XYZ file of C-alpha atoms in Angstrom:
222
model
C 12.425 -14.259 -11.761
C 10.333 -14.516 -14.900
C 10.358 -18.298 -14.644
C 9.081 -18.099 -11.066
C 6.342 -15.673 -12.129
C 5.355 -17.923 -15.036
C 5.044 -20.906 -12.688
C 2.733 -18.972 -10.352
C 0.606 -17.494 -13.149
C -0.060 -20.906 -14.663
C -2.431 -21.438 -11.742
C -4.618 -18.843 -13.509
C -3.987 -20.186 -17.019
C -3.257 -23.411 -18.855
C 0.002 -25.271 -18.293
C 1.140 -24.226 -21.777
C 0.749 -20.471 -21.184
C 3.896 -18.425 -21.721
C 5.169 -14.854 -21.452
C 4.251 -13.048 -24.650
C 5.449 -9.545 -23.788
C 7.326 -7.768 -21.008
C 7.936 -4.020 -21.104
C 9.603 -1.999 -18.376
C 7.466 0.961 -17.309
C 8.590 4.453 -16.336
C 7.926 5.881 -12.917
C 9.363 3.072 -10.799
C 11.477 5.310 -8.582
C 11.627 2.719 -5.796
C 10.876 -0.639 -7.429
C 11.175 -1.765 -11.035
C 7.801 -1.892 -12.772
C 6.790 -4.003 -15.759
C 3.839 -4.571 -18.070
C 3.633 -8.319 -18.612
C 1.423 -10.207 -21.052
C 1.033 -13.863 -20.139
C -1.376 -16.300 -21.717
C -3.218 -13.471 -23.467
C -3.789 -11.478 -20.256
C -2.025 -8.298 -19.115
C -0.392 -8.012 -15.693
C 1.490 -5.385 -13.712
C 4.695 -6.584 -12.041
C 6.773 -4.832 -9.393
C 10.112 -6.335 -8.478
C 13.177 -5.623 -6.383
C 15.886 -7.390 -4.406
C 14.896 -10.647 -2.737
C 15.265 -9.128 0.747
C 12.351 -6.757 0.025
C 9.766 -9.547 -0.240
C 8.124 -8.470 3.074
C 7.316 -5.082 1.510
C 5.450 -6.733 -1.370
C 3.724 -9.178 0.983
C 2.509 -6.293 3.166
C 1.352 -4.388 0.087
C -0.720 -7.368 -1.055
C -2.224 -7.677 2.435
C -3.104 -3.972 2.447
C -4.786 -4.200 -0.946
C -6.798 -7.137 0.379
C -7.894 -5.042 3.369
C -9.011 -2.191 1.124
C -10.807 -4.611 -1.186
C -12.573 -6.259 1.741
C -14.061 -2.907 2.745
C -16.021 -2.878 -0.563
C -15.616 0.889 -0.734
C -12.673 1.702 -3.027
C -11.666 -0.246 -6.119
C -8.072 -1.518 -5.995
C -6.086 -3.786 -8.333
C -6.379 -7.528 -7.826
C -3.219 -9.266 -6.645
C -2.440 -12.530 -8.430
C 0.885 -13.576 -6.946
C 3.610 -12.586 -4.505
C 6.883 -14.452 -4.450
C 10.625 -14.582 -4.948
C 13.420 -16.550 -6.530
C 17.100 -16.659 -5.636
C 17.709 -13.036 -6.586
C 14.444 -11.077 -6.785
C 11.116 -10.594 -5.037
C 7.967 -9.517 -6.852
C 4.246 -8.872 -6.766
C 1.979 -9.508 -9.766
C -1.190 -7.455 -10.007
C -3.964 -6.508 -12.366
C -2.666 -4.269 -15.145
C -4.437 -0.927 -15.491
C -3.544 1.304 -18.450
C -2.768 4.801 -17.132
C -5.807 7.020 -17.651
C -6.085 10.139 -15.456
C -9.284 10.765 -13.540
C -11.728 13.264 -14.943
C -13.667 15.579 -12.641
C -16.675 13.255 -12.339
C -14.631 10.184 -11.387
C -12.428 12.198 -9.040
C -15.637 13.162 -7.222
C -16.709 9.490 -7.136
C -13.342 8.506 -5.683
C -13.784 11.123 -2.976
C -17.159 9.605 -2.095
C -15.632 6.118 -1.989
C -12.870 7.303 0.330
C -15.474 8.876 2.618
C -17.227 5.488 2.814
C -13.866 3.829 3.530
C -13.294 6.186 6.444
C -16.694 5.211 7.832
C -15.964 1.488 7.569
C -15.985 0.343 11.194
C -14.412 -3.101 11.008
C -11.290 -1.811 12.794
C -11.453 -2.857 16.482
C -8.607 -0.581 17.619
C -5.947 1.714 16.165
C -3.259 -0.140 14.204
C -2.895 -3.143 11.915
C -2.016 -6.819 12.254
C 1.312 -6.074 10.590
C 3.783 -3.241 10.143
C 4.109 -1.620 6.723
C 6.236 0.934 4.908
C 5.763 4.546 3.946
C 7.723 4.457 0.702
C 10.879 2.742 2.012
C 10.445 3.930 5.613
C 9.228 1.251 8.066
C 6.016 2.166 9.868
C 4.989 0.403 13.126
C 1.316 -0.440 13.592
C 0.992 -2.216 16.950
C -2.610 -2.194 18.142
C -3.586 0.516 20.636
C -6.899 1.176 22.331
C -6.443 4.940 22.445
C -5.814 7.183 19.444
C -3.634 9.538 21.497
C -1.207 6.713 22.344
C -1.088 5.333 18.807
C -0.515 8.692 17.145
C 1.934 10.063 19.726
C 4.115 6.953 19.977
C 3.862 5.207 16.611
C 3.609 8.185 14.310
C 5.174 11.267 15.959
C 7.609 9.499 18.291
C 8.680 7.018 15.635
C 9.409 9.754 13.111
C 11.387 11.710 15.723
C 13.476 8.604 16.416
C 14.195 8.150 12.712
C 15.142 11.810 12.433
C 17.465 11.507 15.442
C 19.253 8.588 13.780
C 20.079 10.973 10.931
C 21.315 13.686 13.254
C 18.126 15.763 13.339
C 16.994 16.652 16.855
C 13.858 18.573 17.828
C 14.062 18.149 21.584
C 13.654 15.315 24.053
C 11.592 12.653 22.266
C 9.877 11.309 25.399
C 8.826 14.816 26.387
C 7.482 15.639 22.921
C 5.574 12.359 22.734
C 4.070 13.033 26.158
C 2.977 16.541 25.087
C 1.271 15.182 21.956
C -0.434 12.436 23.938
C -1.758 14.915 26.508
C -3.026 17.288 23.809
C -4.965 14.423 22.205
C -6.083 12.750 25.435
C -9.729 13.815 25.010
C -9.835 13.042 21.280
C -10.991 9.471 20.662
C -12.279 9.054 17.088
C -13.763 5.861 15.698
C -10.976 3.581 14.370
C -11.028 3.614 10.580
C -9.111 2.063 7.704
C -7.289 4.713 5.680
C -5.741 4.790 2.235
C -2.130 5.947 2.449
C 0.096 7.337 -0.317
C -2.982 8.979 -1.809
C -2.148 11.408 -4.605
C -3.162 11.966 -8.225
C -0.447 9.663 -9.564
C -1.798 6.787 -7.485
C -5.278 6.926 -9.000
C -6.553 6.205 -12.499
C -9.720 5.748 -14.453
C -10.509 2.066 -14.818
C -13.108 0.361 -17.005
C -15.734 0.613 -14.245
C -14.778 3.880 -12.573
C -11.944 5.244 -10.410
C -9.220 2.897 -9.168
C -6.584 3.681 -6.553
C -3.218 2.180 -5.549
C -1.869 1.694 -9.041
C 1.556 3.333 -8.995
C 4.808 1.382 -8.784
C 6.086 3.645 -6.025
C 3.189 2.866 -3.718
C 4.167 1.940 -0.202
C 1.937 2.430 2.794
C -1.509 1.759 1.421
C -3.606 0.928 4.447
C -3.388 2.550 7.831
C -5.743 2.371 10.748
C -6.385 5.555 12.696
């Protein structure tokens, strides 16, 4: 894996650049997390089994969406790839520094601007993503009531049923939710998922979000 990462990172460095340091980081409950120094620059690496490459690809795409909004600051993604055994994503390394009150307020303002970003034509995304390790469907829908009832509530009820948890007839419950929300049609907006204090830090230029190794569903359209 490290050889594959080195090959990709040489696009950002000289051909002679090498790995100078790699330290496994705590907190990677879902994926392994590493601090990598390559060619004099620090990187953050998440890795897992090769079959989980689509999760890292979707995460990179979600970070790109958030970055494109020019509202919240997110880490830059340098590479996504795999070798015979592992998949990985290589991102900007951000030393963990908790937000102070001022920068927490700034992050709140940035998130408010994100929620007002109106580049979303409908409710959904061009790709499905994951909430932690749980798949999350995001097929485009014109109406919020349909998207939320079927792809959030109904989907979660189906997953619960697969584990033996039943809350009633799923089609009936989905229909009730859809009817309750029938007259509620908000403006589609890009959201930041998995938002909690451990997923935010103080960067050199202000608050940064989506930094934790356990991050999963980052962008959601509602």
